[in-house]
Each structure stands twice: as C-alpha cells, then as structure tokens.
CSV table of C-alpha atoms and ligand atoms in Angstrom, one decimal:
chain,number,residue,atom,x,y,z
X,98,MET,CA,-0.2,0.2,0.1
X,99,LYS,CA,1.3,3.3,-0.5
X,100,ILE,CA,-0.1,7.3,0.5
X,101,THR,CA,-1.2,8.9,-2.7
X,102,ASP,CA,-2.9,11.8,-1.5
X,103,ALA,CA,-2.5,14.4,0.9
X,104,ARG,CA,-4.0,17.2,1.6
X,105,VAL,CA,-4.7,20.7,3.3
X,106,VAL,CA,-8.2,21.3,5.0
X,107,VAL,CA,-8.4,24.8,7.3
X,108,SER,CA,-11.6,25.4,7.9
X,109,SER,CA,-13.9,27.6,11.0
X,110,PRO,CA,-17.0,25.5,12.3
X,111,GLY,CA,-18.0,27.3,15.2
X,112,ARG,CA,-13.3,27.9,15.7
X,113,ASN,CA,-10.4,27.9,12.6
X,114,TYR,CA,-9.6,23.8,12.7
X,115,VAL,CA,-6.9,22.9,10.1
X,116,THR,CA,-6.5,19.4,9.5
X,117,LEU,CA,-5.0,17.1,7.1
X,118,VAL,CA,-6.0,13.5,4.8
X,119,LEU,CA,-4.3,11.3,4.4
X,120,GLU,CA,-5.5,8.8,1.2
X,121,THR,CA,-4.1,5.8,0.0
X,122,SER,CA,-3.7,3.0,-2.6
X,123,ASP,CA,-5.9,0.8,-0.8
X,124,GLY,CA,-8.8,3.6,-0.5
X,125,VAL,CA,-8.6,3.4,3.3
X,126,VAL,CA,-8.4,7.0,4.1
X,127,GLY,CA,-6.7,9.0,7.4
X,128,VAL,CA,-7.2,12.7,9.5
X,129,GLY,CA,-4.6,14.2,11.6
X,130,ASP,CA,-5.5,17.5,13.2
X,131,ALA,CA,-2.3,20.7,12.4
X,132,THR,CA,-4.0,23.1,14.0
X,133,LEU,CA,-2.4,25.1,16.2
X,134,ASN,CA,-4.4,28.2,18.0
X,135,GLY,CA,-3.5,32.1,16.2
X,136,ARG,CA,-0.9,30.6,13.7
X,137,GLU,CA,-3.1,28.0,11.4
X,138,LEU,CA,-1.8,29.7,8.3
X,139,ALA,CA,2.2,28.4,9.1
X,140,VAL,CA,1.5,24.9,9.9
X,141,ALA,CA,-1.2,24.6,6.6
X,142,SER,CA,2.0,26.3,4.5
X,143,TYR,CA,4.3,24.1,6.5
X,144,LEU,CA,2.6,21.1,5.9
X,145,ARG,CA,1.9,21.8,2.2
X,146,ASP,CA,4.7,22.6,1.2
X,147,HIS,CA,7.0,20.5,2.7
X,148,VAL,CA,5.4,17.9,3.2
X,149,CYS,CA,3.3,16.2,2.0
X,150,PRO,CA,5.0,16.3,-1.3
X,151,LEU,CA,7.1,14.0,1.3
X,152,LEU,CA,4.6,11.7,1.2
X,153,ILE,CA,3.1,10.6,-1.3
X,154,GLY,CA,4.6,7.3,-2.5
X,155,ARG,CA,5.0,6.3,1.1
X,156,ASP,CA,4.1,3.3,3.0
X,157,PRO,CA,1.6,4.2,5.1
X,158,ALA,CA,2.1,0.8,8.2
X,159,ARG,CA,6.5,2.4,8.5
X,160,ILE,CA,4.2,4.8,11.0
X,161,GLU,CA,8.0,5.4,13.1
X,162,ASP,CA,10.0,5.5,10.2
X,163,THR,CA,8.1,8.6,8.8
X,164,TRP,CA,7.9,10.1,11.5
X,165,GLN,CA,12.0,9.6,11.8
X,166,TYR,CA,11.9,10.4,8.8
X,167,LEU,CA,10.2,13.7,8.5
X,168,TYR,CA,11.7,14.9,11.9
X,169,LYS,CA,15.9,14.5,10.7
X,170,GLY,CA,14.7,15.4,7.8
X,171,ALA,CA,13.8,18.4,8.8
X,172,TYR,CA,16.9,19.6,9.7
X,173,TRP,CA,15.5,22.6,11.4
X,174,ARG,CA,14.1,20.7,15.1
X,175,ARG,CA,11.3,20.4,17.3
X,176,GLY,CA,9.3,23.9,18.1
X,177,PRO,CA,5.9,24.1,17.4
X,178,VAL,CA,4.7,24.4,13.7
X,179,GLY,CA,7.2,21.5,13.3
X,180,MET,CA,5.7,19.3,15.8
X,181,THR,CA,2.2,20.2,15.3
X,182,ALA,CA,2.6,19.0,10.7
X,183,ILE,CA,4.5,15.6,12.1
X,184,ALA,CA,2.5,15.1,14.9
X,185,ALA,CA,-1.0,15.6,11.7
X,186,VAL,CA,1.7,12.9,9.5
X,187,ASP,CA,1.6,11.2,12.5
X,188,VAL,CA,-1.9,10.5,13.3
X,189,ALA,CA,-3.4,9.9,10.8
X,190,LEU,CA,-1.6,7.3,10.3
X,191,TRP,CA,-2.2,5.7,13.3
X,192,ASP,CA,-5.4,6.2,12.0
X,193,VAL,CA,-4.7,4.5,9.2
X,194,LYS,CA,-3.1,1.7,11.0
X,195,GLY,CA,-6.2,0.4,12.5
X,196,LYS,CA,-8.6,0.7,9.9
X,197,VAL,CA,-6.5,-1.3,7.8
X,198,ALA,CA,-6.2,-4.1,11.2
X,199,GLY,CA,-10.0,-3.4,11.9
X,200,LEU,CA,-9.1,-2.4,15.6
X,201,PRO,CA,-9.4,0.9,17.4
X,202,VAL,CA,-6.0,3.0,18.0
X,203,TYR,CA,-5.4,2.0,21.9
X,204,GLU,CA,-5.8,-2.1,21.0
X,205,LEU,CA,-3.2,-1.2,18.7
X,206,LEU,CA,-0.8,1.3,21.8
X,207,GLY,CA,-1.2,-1.7,24.1
X,208,GLY,CA,-5.0,-2.3,24.9
X,209,ALA,CA,-7.2,-0.6,27.3
X,210,SER,CA,-5.7,-0.1,31.5
X,211,ARG,CA,-8.7,1.3,32.4
X,212,SER,CA,-12.7,1.5,31.4
X,213,GLY,CA,-12.7,5.2,31.1
X,214,VAL,CA,-10.3,8.0,31.1
X,215,MET,CA,-10.8,11.5,33.8
X,216,VAL,CA,-11.7,14.3,32.0
X,217,TYR,CA,-12.0,17.7,34.0
X,218,GLY,CA,-14.4,20.4,33.1
X,219,HIS,CA,-13.9,24.1,33.2
X,220,ALA,CA,-16.5,26.5,35.0
X,221,ASP,CA,-15.3,29.4,35.0
X,222,GLY,CA,-17.3,33.0,36.8
X,223,HIS,CA,-17.0,36.5,36.1
X,224,ASP,CA,-16.7,36.9,40.1
X,225,VAL,CA,-17.4,34.0,42.6
X,226,PRO,CA,-21.4,33.8,42.9
X,227,GLU,CA,-21.2,33.1,38.7
X,228,LEU,CA,-17.9,30.1,38.9
X,229,LEU,CA,-20.1,28.8,41.8
X,230,ASP,CA,-23.5,28.6,40.0
X,231,ARG,CA,-20.9,27.1,36.5
X,232,PHE,CA,-19.4,24.4,39.4
X,233,ALA,CA,-23.1,22.9,40.3
X,234,GLU,CA,-23.9,22.7,36.6
X,235,TYR,CA,-20.8,20.5,36.2
X,236,LEU,CA,-20.9,18.4,38.7
X,237,GLU,CA,-24.5,17.5,37.6
X,238,GLN,CA,-23.1,16.3,34.1
X,239,GLY,CA,-21.4,13.8,36.6
X,240,TYR,CA,-17.4,15.5,35.8
X,241,LYS,CA,-15.7,14.0,38.9
X,242,ALA,CA,-13.1,16.8,38.5
X,243,VAL,CA,-13.4,21.0,37.4
X,244,ARG,CA,-11.3,23.1,36.5
X,245,ILE,CA,-11.6,27.5,38.8
X,246,GLN,CA,-11.0,30.3,37.6
X,247,ALA,CA,-12.4,33.7,37.9
X,248,ALA,CA,-11.4,36.9,37.4
X,249,VAL,CA,-9.3,38.7,39.6
X,250,PRO,CA,-11.3,41.8,41.2
X,251,GLY,CA,-9.7,45.2,40.1
X,252,VAL,CA,-7.8,43.1,36.7
X,253,ALA,CA,-10.1,43.2,33.8
X,254,LYS,CA,-10.2,40.8,31.2
X,255,THR,CA,-8.5,37.6,33.3
X,256,TYR,CA,-7.3,34.9,31.0
X,257,GLY,CA,-9.5,32.5,31.5
X,258,VAL,CA,-13.0,33.9,32.0
X,259,SER,CA,-14.7,32.4,28.4
X,260,VAL,CA,-16.9,34.1,25.8
X,261,HIS,CA,-19.3,32.0,23.8
X,262,ASP,CA,-20.8,29.6,26.2
X,263,GLY,CA,-17.4,28.5,28.7
X,264,ARG,CA,-15.3,26.8,24.8
X,265,ILE,CA,-13.6,30.7,23.9
X,266,TYR,CA,-11.3,32.3,26.1
X,267,GLU,CA,-9.7,34.3,22.9
X,268,PRO,CA,-12.1,37.2,21.6
X,269,ALA,CA,-13.1,36.9,18.2
X,270,ASN,CA,-10.5,39.5,17.2
X,271,SER,CA,-9.0,39.2,13.4
X,272,ASP,CA,-7.2,42.2,11.9
X,273,ARG,CA,-5.0,42.8,16.4
X,274,PRO,CA,-4.8,41.1,19.0
X,275,GLU,CA,-6.8,41.4,22.5
X,276,GLU,CA,-5.0,43.2,24.8
X,277,GLY,CA,-5.6,41.5,28.3
X,278,SER,CA,-4.1,42.7,31.6
X,279,TRP,CA,-3.0,41.3,34.8
X,280,GLU,CA,-1.6,42.3,38.1
X,281,SER,CA,-0.1,39.3,40.2
X,282,SER,CA,0.1,40.4,43.5
X,283,ALA,CA,-4.4,41.1,42.9
X,284,TYR,CA,-4.2,37.4,41.9
X,285,LEU,CA,-1.7,36.5,45.1
X,286,ASP,CA,-4.4,37.1,47.7
X,287,PHE,CA,-7.7,35.9,45.3
X,288,ALA,CA,-6.7,33.3,43.9
X,289,PRO,CA,-6.6,31.3,47.9
X,290,THR,CA,-10.2,33.0,48.4
X,291,VAL,CA,-11.8,31.2,44.8
X,292,PHE,CA,-10.2,28.1,46.2
X,293,GLU,CA,-11.8,28.5,49.9
X,294,ALA,CA,-15.4,29.0,48.5
X,295,VAL,CA,-15.7,26.4,45.9
X,296,ARG,CA,-14.5,24.0,49.3
X,297,GLU,CA,-17.0,25.7,51.7
X,298,ARG,CA,-19.8,24.9,48.9
X,299,PHE,CA,-19.2,22.2,47.8
X,300,GLY,CA,-16.6,19.7,49.7
X,301,PHE,CA,-13.6,17.5,49.3
X,302,GLY,CA,-15.4,14.8,47.2
X,303,VAL,CA,-13.9,16.4,43.5
X,304,HIS,CA,-11.0,17.6,42.0
X,305,LEU,CA,-10.3,21.2,41.3
X,306,LEU,CA,-7.8,22.3,38.7
X,307,HIS,CA,-6.6,25.6,38.0
X,308,ASP,CA,-4.6,27.8,35.7
X,309,VAL,CA,-2.2,30.4,36.3
X,310,HIS,CA,-1.5,30.1,32.7
X,311,HIS,CA,2.5,31.0,33.0
X,312,ARG,CA,2.0,34.8,34.9
X,313,LEU,CA,4.6,34.3,38.4
X,314,THR,CA,7.4,33.8,39.1
X,315,PRO,CA,8.8,31.0,40.4
X,316,ILE,CA,8.7,32.7,44.2
X,317,GLU,CA,5.1,34.4,44.3
X,318,ALA,CA,4.1,30.7,41.8
X,319,ALA,CA,5.2,28.8,44.8
X,320,ARG,CA,3.4,31.0,47.5
X,321,LEU,CA,0.2,30.8,45.2
X,322,GLY,CA,1.5,27.1,45.9
X,323,ARG,CA,1.8,26.9,49.6
X,324,ALA,CA,-0.9,29.4,49.9
X,325,LEU,CA,-3.3,26.7,48.6
X,326,GLU,CA,-2.3,23.3,49.6
X,327,PRO,CA,-5.5,23.8,52.9
X,328,TYR,CA,-7.6,23.5,50.4
X,329,ARG,CA,-5.6,20.2,48.4
X,330,PRO,CA,-6.5,21.0,44.9
X,331,PHE,CA,-5.5,18.9,42.3
X,332,TRP,CA,-2.4,20.2,40.4
X,333,ILE,CA,-1.7,24.5,39.6
X,334,GLU,CA,-1.0,24.5,35.5
X,335,ASP,CA,1.5,26.5,34.0
X,336,ALA,CA,2.5,28.7,37.3
X,337,THR,CA,5.8,30.0,35.3
X,338,PRO,CA,6.2,30.7,32.2
X,339,ALA,CA,6.4,26.8,30.7
X,340,GLU,CA,9.8,27.0,28.5
X,341,ASP,CA,12.4,27.7,32.1
X,342,GLN,CA,13.1,24.0,33.8
X,343,SER,CA,15.0,24.8,36.5
X,344,ALA,CA,12.0,27.9,37.4
X,345,PHE,CA,10.3,24.1,39.0
X,346,ARG,CA,13.6,23.4,41.0
X,347,THR,CA,12.4,26.9,43.3
X,348,ILE,CA,8.4,26.4,43.3
X,349,ARG,CA,8.5,22.2,44.4
X,350,ALA,CA,11.3,23.3,46.9
X,351,HIS,CA,8.6,24.6,47.8
X,352,THR,CA,4.9,22.9,48.3
X,353,THR,CA,3.8,20.3,48.0
X,354,THR,CA,0.8,22.3,45.7
X,355,PRO,CA,1.1,18.9,42.2
X,356,LEU,CA,2.4,21.0,39.8
X,357,ALA,CA,0.9,20.7,35.8
X,358,VAL,CA,3.2,21.7,32.5
X,359,GLY,CA,3.4,21.6,29.4
X,360,GLU,CA,1.1,22.9,26.8
X,361,VAL,CA,3.3,25.0,25.5
X,362,LEU,CA,5.9,22.3,24.7
X,363,ASN,CA,6.6,20.5,22.2
X,364,SER,CA,9.0,17.6,22.2
X,365,ILE,CA,10.3,15.4,24.8
X,366,TRP,CA,13.5,17.5,25.6
X,367,ASP,CA,11.7,20.1,26.5
X,368,VAL,CA,10.1,17.9,29.5
X,369,GLN,CA,14.1,16.1,29.8
X,370,THR,CA,14.0,18.1,33.5
X,371,LEU,CA,10.6,19.0,34.5
X,372,ILE,CA,10.4,14.6,34.5
X,373,THR,CA,13.9,13.3,35.0
X,374,GLU,CA,14.3,15.3,38.4
X,375,ARG,CA,10.9,14.9,39.4
X,376,LEU,CA,10.2,18.2,39.4
X,377,ILE,CA,6.1,18.4,38.0
X,378,ASP,CA,3.8,15.8,38.8
X,379,TYR,CA,1.9,16.1,35.4
X,380,VAL,CA,3.1,16.4,31.8
X,381,ARG,CA,0.4,18.4,29.2
X,382,MET,CA,1.1,17.9,26.2
X,383,SER,CA,-0.9,16.8,24.0
X,384,VAL,CA,-1.1,14.2,21.2
X,385,SER,CA,-1.7,18.3,18.3
X,386,HIS,CA,1.7,19.4,19.2
X,387,SER,CA,3.4,17.0,20.0
X,388,GLY,CA,4.5,15.3,17.1
X,389,GLY,CA,1.0,13.1,17.4
X,390,ILE,CA,1.0,9.3,19.1
X,391,SER,CA,4.4,7.8,18.3
X,392,HIS,CA,6.3,10.7,19.7
X,393,LEU,CA,3.8,11.8,23.3
X,394,ARG,CA,4.0,7.6,24.1
X,395,LYS,CA,7.0,7.9,24.8
X,396,VAL,CA,7.6,11.4,26.3
X,397,TYR,CA,4.7,9.1,28.7
X,398,ALA,CA,6.8,6.0,29.3
X,399,LEU,CA,9.8,8.6,30.3
X,400,ALA,CA,7.8,9.3,32.6
X,401,GLU,CA,5.9,6.4,33.7
X,402,LEU,CA,10.0,5.9,35.7
X,403,PHE,CA,9.7,9.2,37.5
X,404,GLY,CA,6.8,8.8,38.9
X,405,VAL,CA,5.1,11.5,36.6
X,406,ARG,CA,1.2,11.5,34.8
X,407,SER,CA,-0.2,12.1,31.6
X,408,GLY,CA,-2.8,15.7,32.3
X,409,ALA,CA,-3.3,16.0,28.2
X,410,HIS,CA,-4.7,19.4,26.8
X,411,GLY,CA,-7.7,19.7,25.5
X,412,ALA,CA,-8.5,22.9,24.8
X,413,GLY,CA,-11.4,23.6,22.2
X,414,ASP,CA,-8.0,24.7,19.4
X,415,LEU,CA,-7.4,21.5,19.3
X,416,SER,CA,-10.2,19.7,16.9
X,417,PRO,CA,-11.9,16.4,17.4
X,418,ILE,CA,-10.0,14.0,15.8
X,419,ALA,CA,-7.5,15.4,18.1
X,420,HIS,CA,-9.3,14.9,20.9
X,421,ALA,CA,-9.8,11.1,20.2
X,422,ALA,CA,-6.2,11.3,19.9
X,423,ALA,CA,-5.7,11.8,23.2
X,424,LEU,CA,-8.3,9.4,25.2
X,425,HIS,CA,-7.2,6.7,23.1
X,426,LEU,CA,-3.3,7.6,24.7
X,427,ASP,CA,-4.6,7.7,27.9
X,428,LEU,CA,-6.9,4.7,27.6
X,429,ALA,CA,-4.4,2.8,26.8
X,430,ILE,CA,-0.8,4.4,28.5
X,431,PRO,CA,-0.1,2.9,32.6
X,432,ASN,CA,0.6,6.7,33.8
X,433,PHE,CA,-2.5,8.4,32.7
X,434,GLY,CA,-3.4,11.5,34.9
X,435,ILE,CA,-7.1,13.4,33.5
X,436,GLN,CA,-7.7,14.2,30.4
X,437,GLU,CA,-8.6,17.8,29.5
X,438,TYR,CA,-11.9,18.6,28.0
X,439,MET,CA,-13.9,21.2,26.5
X,440,GLY,CA,-16.2,20.3,24.3
X,441,HIS,CA,-16.5,21.6,20.3
X,442,ARG,CA,-18.5,24.0,19.4
X,443,ASP,CA,-21.7,24.2,16.8
X,444,PRO,CA,-21.3,23.5,14.5
X,445,ALA,CA,-18.0,21.8,14.5
X,446,GLY,CA,-20.0,18.5,14.3
X,447,GLU,CA,-21.3,18.5,11.3
X,448,VAL,CA,-17.5,18.5,10.2
X,449,PHE,CA,-15.8,15.9,12.0
X,450,ARG,CA,-18.6,12.8,13.2
X,451,SER,CA,-16.5,11.8,16.5
X,452,THR,CA,-17.6,8.2,18.0
X,453,TYR,CA,-16.7,9.4,21.8
X,454,SER,CA,-18.5,9.3,24.8
X,455,PHE,CA,-18.3,10.9,28.1
X,456,ALA,CA,-21.0,9.4,31.1
X,457,ASP,CA,-20.4,10.2,34.3
X,458,GLY,CA,-17.0,11.7,34.7
X,459,TYR,CA,-15.7,9.7,32.5
X,460,MET,CA,-14.4,9.4,28.6
X,461,HIS,CA,-13.6,6.9,25.5
X,462,PRO,CA,-12.9,7.2,22.5
X,463,GLY,CA,-15.5,4.3,21.1
X,464,ASP,CA,-14.5,1.4,19.4
X,465,VAL,CA,-15.2,2.3,15.5
X,466,PRO,CA,-11.6,0.8,13.6
X,467,GLY,CA,-8.7,3.4,13.5
X,468,ILE,CA,-8.9,7.4,15.5
X,469,GLY,CA,-12.2,7.5,14.8
X,470,VAL,CA,-13.5,10.5,13.7
X,471,GLU,CA,-15.0,11.1,9.8
X,472,PHE,CA,-13.9,13.7,8.8
X,473,ASP,CA,-16.6,15.5,6.3
X,474,GLU,CA,-14.2,17.7,3.6
X,475,ALA,CA,-18.2,18.8,2.2
X,476,ALA,CA,-19.3,19.8,5.3
X,477,ALA,CA,-16.5,21.7,6.5
X,478,ALA,CA,-16.3,23.7,2.8
X,479,ARG,CA,-19.2,25.7,4.0
X,480,PHE,CA,-17.1,27.3,6.7
X,481,PRO,CA,-14.4,29.2,5.6
X,482,TYR,CA,-11.2,30.0,7.2
X,483,GLU,CA,-11.8,33.5,9.9
X,484,PRO,CA,-8.1,34.9,10.9
X,485,ARG,CA,-7.9,35.6,14.7
X,486,TYR,CA,-5.8,36.1,17.3
X,487,LEU,CA,-4.5,35.1,20.5
X,488,PRO,CA,-5.2,37.5,22.8
X,489,VAL,CA,-1.7,39.2,24.3
X,490,ASN,CA,-1.3,40.8,28.2
X,491,ARG,CA,-0.3,43.7,29.4
X,492,ARG,CA,0.6,44.8,33.8
X,493,LEU,CA,-1.3,47.7,34.9
X,494,ASP,CA,1.9,50.5,34.1
X,495,GLY,CA,0.9,49.0,30.5
X,496,SER,CA,3.9,46.4,30.1
X,497,MET,CA,3.2,43.7,28.3
X,498,HIS,CA,3.4,40.7,30.5
X,499,ASP,CA,2.6,36.5,29.6
X,500,TRP,CA,-0.4,35.5,28.1
E,683,KDG,O1,-5.0,28.2,22.2
E,683,KDG,C1,-5.1,28.6,23.7
E,683,KDG,C2,-5.4,27.8,24.5
E,683,KDG,O2,-5.7,26.4,24.0
E,683,KDG,C3,-5.4,28.2,26.1
E,683,KDG,O3,-5.2,29.6,26.2
E,683,KDG,C4,-5.9,26.6,27.0
E,683,KDG,O4,-4.4,27.2,28.4
E,683,KDG,C5,-5.2,26.4,28.1
E,683,KDG,C6,-6.0,25.6,29.0
E,683,KDG,O5,-4.3,25.0,29.4
E,683,KDG,O6,-6.8,24.9,28.3
E,684,MG,MG1,-3.2,25.9,30.6
C-alpha cells in the first residue's frame, strides 16, 4: 500500500481547525489534526509546501520511520509549527493502521489499561458566585474534576473567563490581538479565596484544578502553591512560563501542591529535566502539538519511570480528531492522570463526526477501527477560515506580560 494523496483543509466550524487528510492506494483514508491556534496557516503551509509532497508514494504502515524521516529530515528541529505538522501525519497514519487492522487505535497501543478516562471541565465566572453556579452544573453532569477560574477584581479581562458558552477564551478579533491585563499581587491575594469558596460550598469530594497560565515568577508560584495547600488542588498548571524548566526547582522546594506543565511544549527534550528531576507531577503536552501519538507515548514512557503522570491539554482549539487521539493514548498508558475536555462548539459536529463518549465524568474513544473521527470535507467547505489572533497581555503599568 502507498500514500496516494495528502491534502490540508483549513476550516472554521465554530473556530479554526487545520486537518490533514491522507489517502492510500487501497482507498483507506486517515485524518490528523494540525491546528495551532492563532498560527493555523503557518502549519498549513509547512504541511502543504514541505511535507505533503514527501508523503506521496510512502508506505503508510511505516509510522515510526516516517516520523523519523520528517523530524530528522527537516534539520530545523522541534518547535510548535514543525511538531504540529508531524503530529498530524502521525495521527493520520495511526488512523490508517487502525482501519487496515480493523481495530481502534488504543488496541494497537497495547489495549486498554482502564475502562474510562477521567476528564476535567472548565467552570469559570466573572465573579465567585457565577463560578459557583457553573461549578454546580459540572457536578450535575457527573464531572469528578473541574478547573476553576474567576476574574480577579480590579484586573479587567482575566485569563480563563470565557466568552461564547464556555468554550472560547480568546475574544474574536481578526485584525490584531485583543489586549488582556494582569497584576500578580492582586491575583495572589484573590486565588486562595476562590478555592476556599468552592471547598466551602462543595466540599472535598471533587478534584479542583487551576491554570495560572504562565503568569508568576518562581517565588510567587511557590507562594501560591503553599497558600492553596489547605484546599488540596489536583494541580496548579503553568505556574511560571513553561520554557524555563529550572524555575520548577524553586517552586518544588516550597510546596506540596501538585504541578502541571507542558501545553506549549513540543518535544521530549522540553520536559527532560522536569521529568528526570521529578519537578512536576503531570505533563500537559498534547498529541497535536507534540509530534503525535508516536512521540507523546515516548514522553509518557519516560514520565512513568519517574512517577509523573499524564494530564494532556484538551482545549477546544484542538479539533475532535486531536481529542480522540488523546483518548486512545490515555486509555492505553499505565501512568494516565487526567484529560482536559472543553468540548467543541457547533457546528464543529457537522464537520467532525466523532465516536467518543462521556458518561459520569469519564470518556471513552469508542471501538470503531482507527481514531474514530470522520472528517466531512464537503461540510468543512461551508465554513471557511476566519483570521483570528490569540490575545496579548499587559500589566497594569502597560508593560507586556505573558498571556
Ligand atoms: O490556544 C490556547 C489555549 O489552548 C490555552 O490558552 C488553553 O491554557 C489552556 C488550557 O489549559 O486549556
Ligand atoms: Mg492551560
């Protein structure tokens, strides 16, 4: 069997998604997600101009060899654009392999290690009462774990307070990025009061997660971790900018609050120190931005040796194909921790027909052969790409800050 066609579709059914479609000489079709929020066309070009021509004529069964060919063959290694492009090829090839074998991808990865994948949803609020109301809705749906974010008083447009029915944080802005604001001192005083309010109302029988979104210095993060200890968070995420692995030595030295990091990281080298020095508890890299199933499972295997568990990024800007791929890996690995699940806004469901399911706080990828998501290209054509930027962030004095 040979790959006979490789094409990239950029569509916007509710938000922008980049999809790679591979066709084979046997008529089997595989799909992969290549969405990099706010930089979609860079990955589309990387694939169309530099990767797709190399795929034609290759044997789709040789997944690892193709991965090595694209990674080592580029010379310019790693980085979000290249690793997202390779991920899309990798997932599409696993999809093909599953369809040829007549098995869901998790069976090819060694089979299920658990009956379901615990997911966390996002409760947020413009103030604490609104957050509490939304939190109650998640509990009613059966969630066992919920991320909590609330607007910091005096800091307009805090990260994590959603627009559009809880599934988008970036205001729709096509000509230039929206500007958010930030002040760590106000946040550090406020964040523990949010945890206190949630524990007071709902008790300790549910996991609480929180995303700091790269905003603190190491010692500020240490202070936050310590202040939250009485409320027993499942984790605090991206407490400091993720690229500085050594920052986690400081945080770790001061708090027992579990630490998660990695949604902006792309390769095993980006988390090597974090894992081997046991500086984190959960690795947040996603299938889509980290070289696909083939590479992320190596990250998880390394993490397993050091007592670090998975906690993959699963925001709505990763397509349903990415979410399905994540669920297959989550189901199979021994050191699964938790999976983020933001869901997708309609009309995404018209374009991506998925077979994964949610019940009582757990998800399952389904048992159809391959990844289990059908991509409808005709439907995608009805929703053309819409240019969008992610926001930028400024401190109250006007200086730039991490978003
Ligand atoms: O595109 C950026 C989003 O995926 C990110 O801001 C969401 O931090 C995020 C999360 O934890 O889901
Ligand atoms: Mg995050």
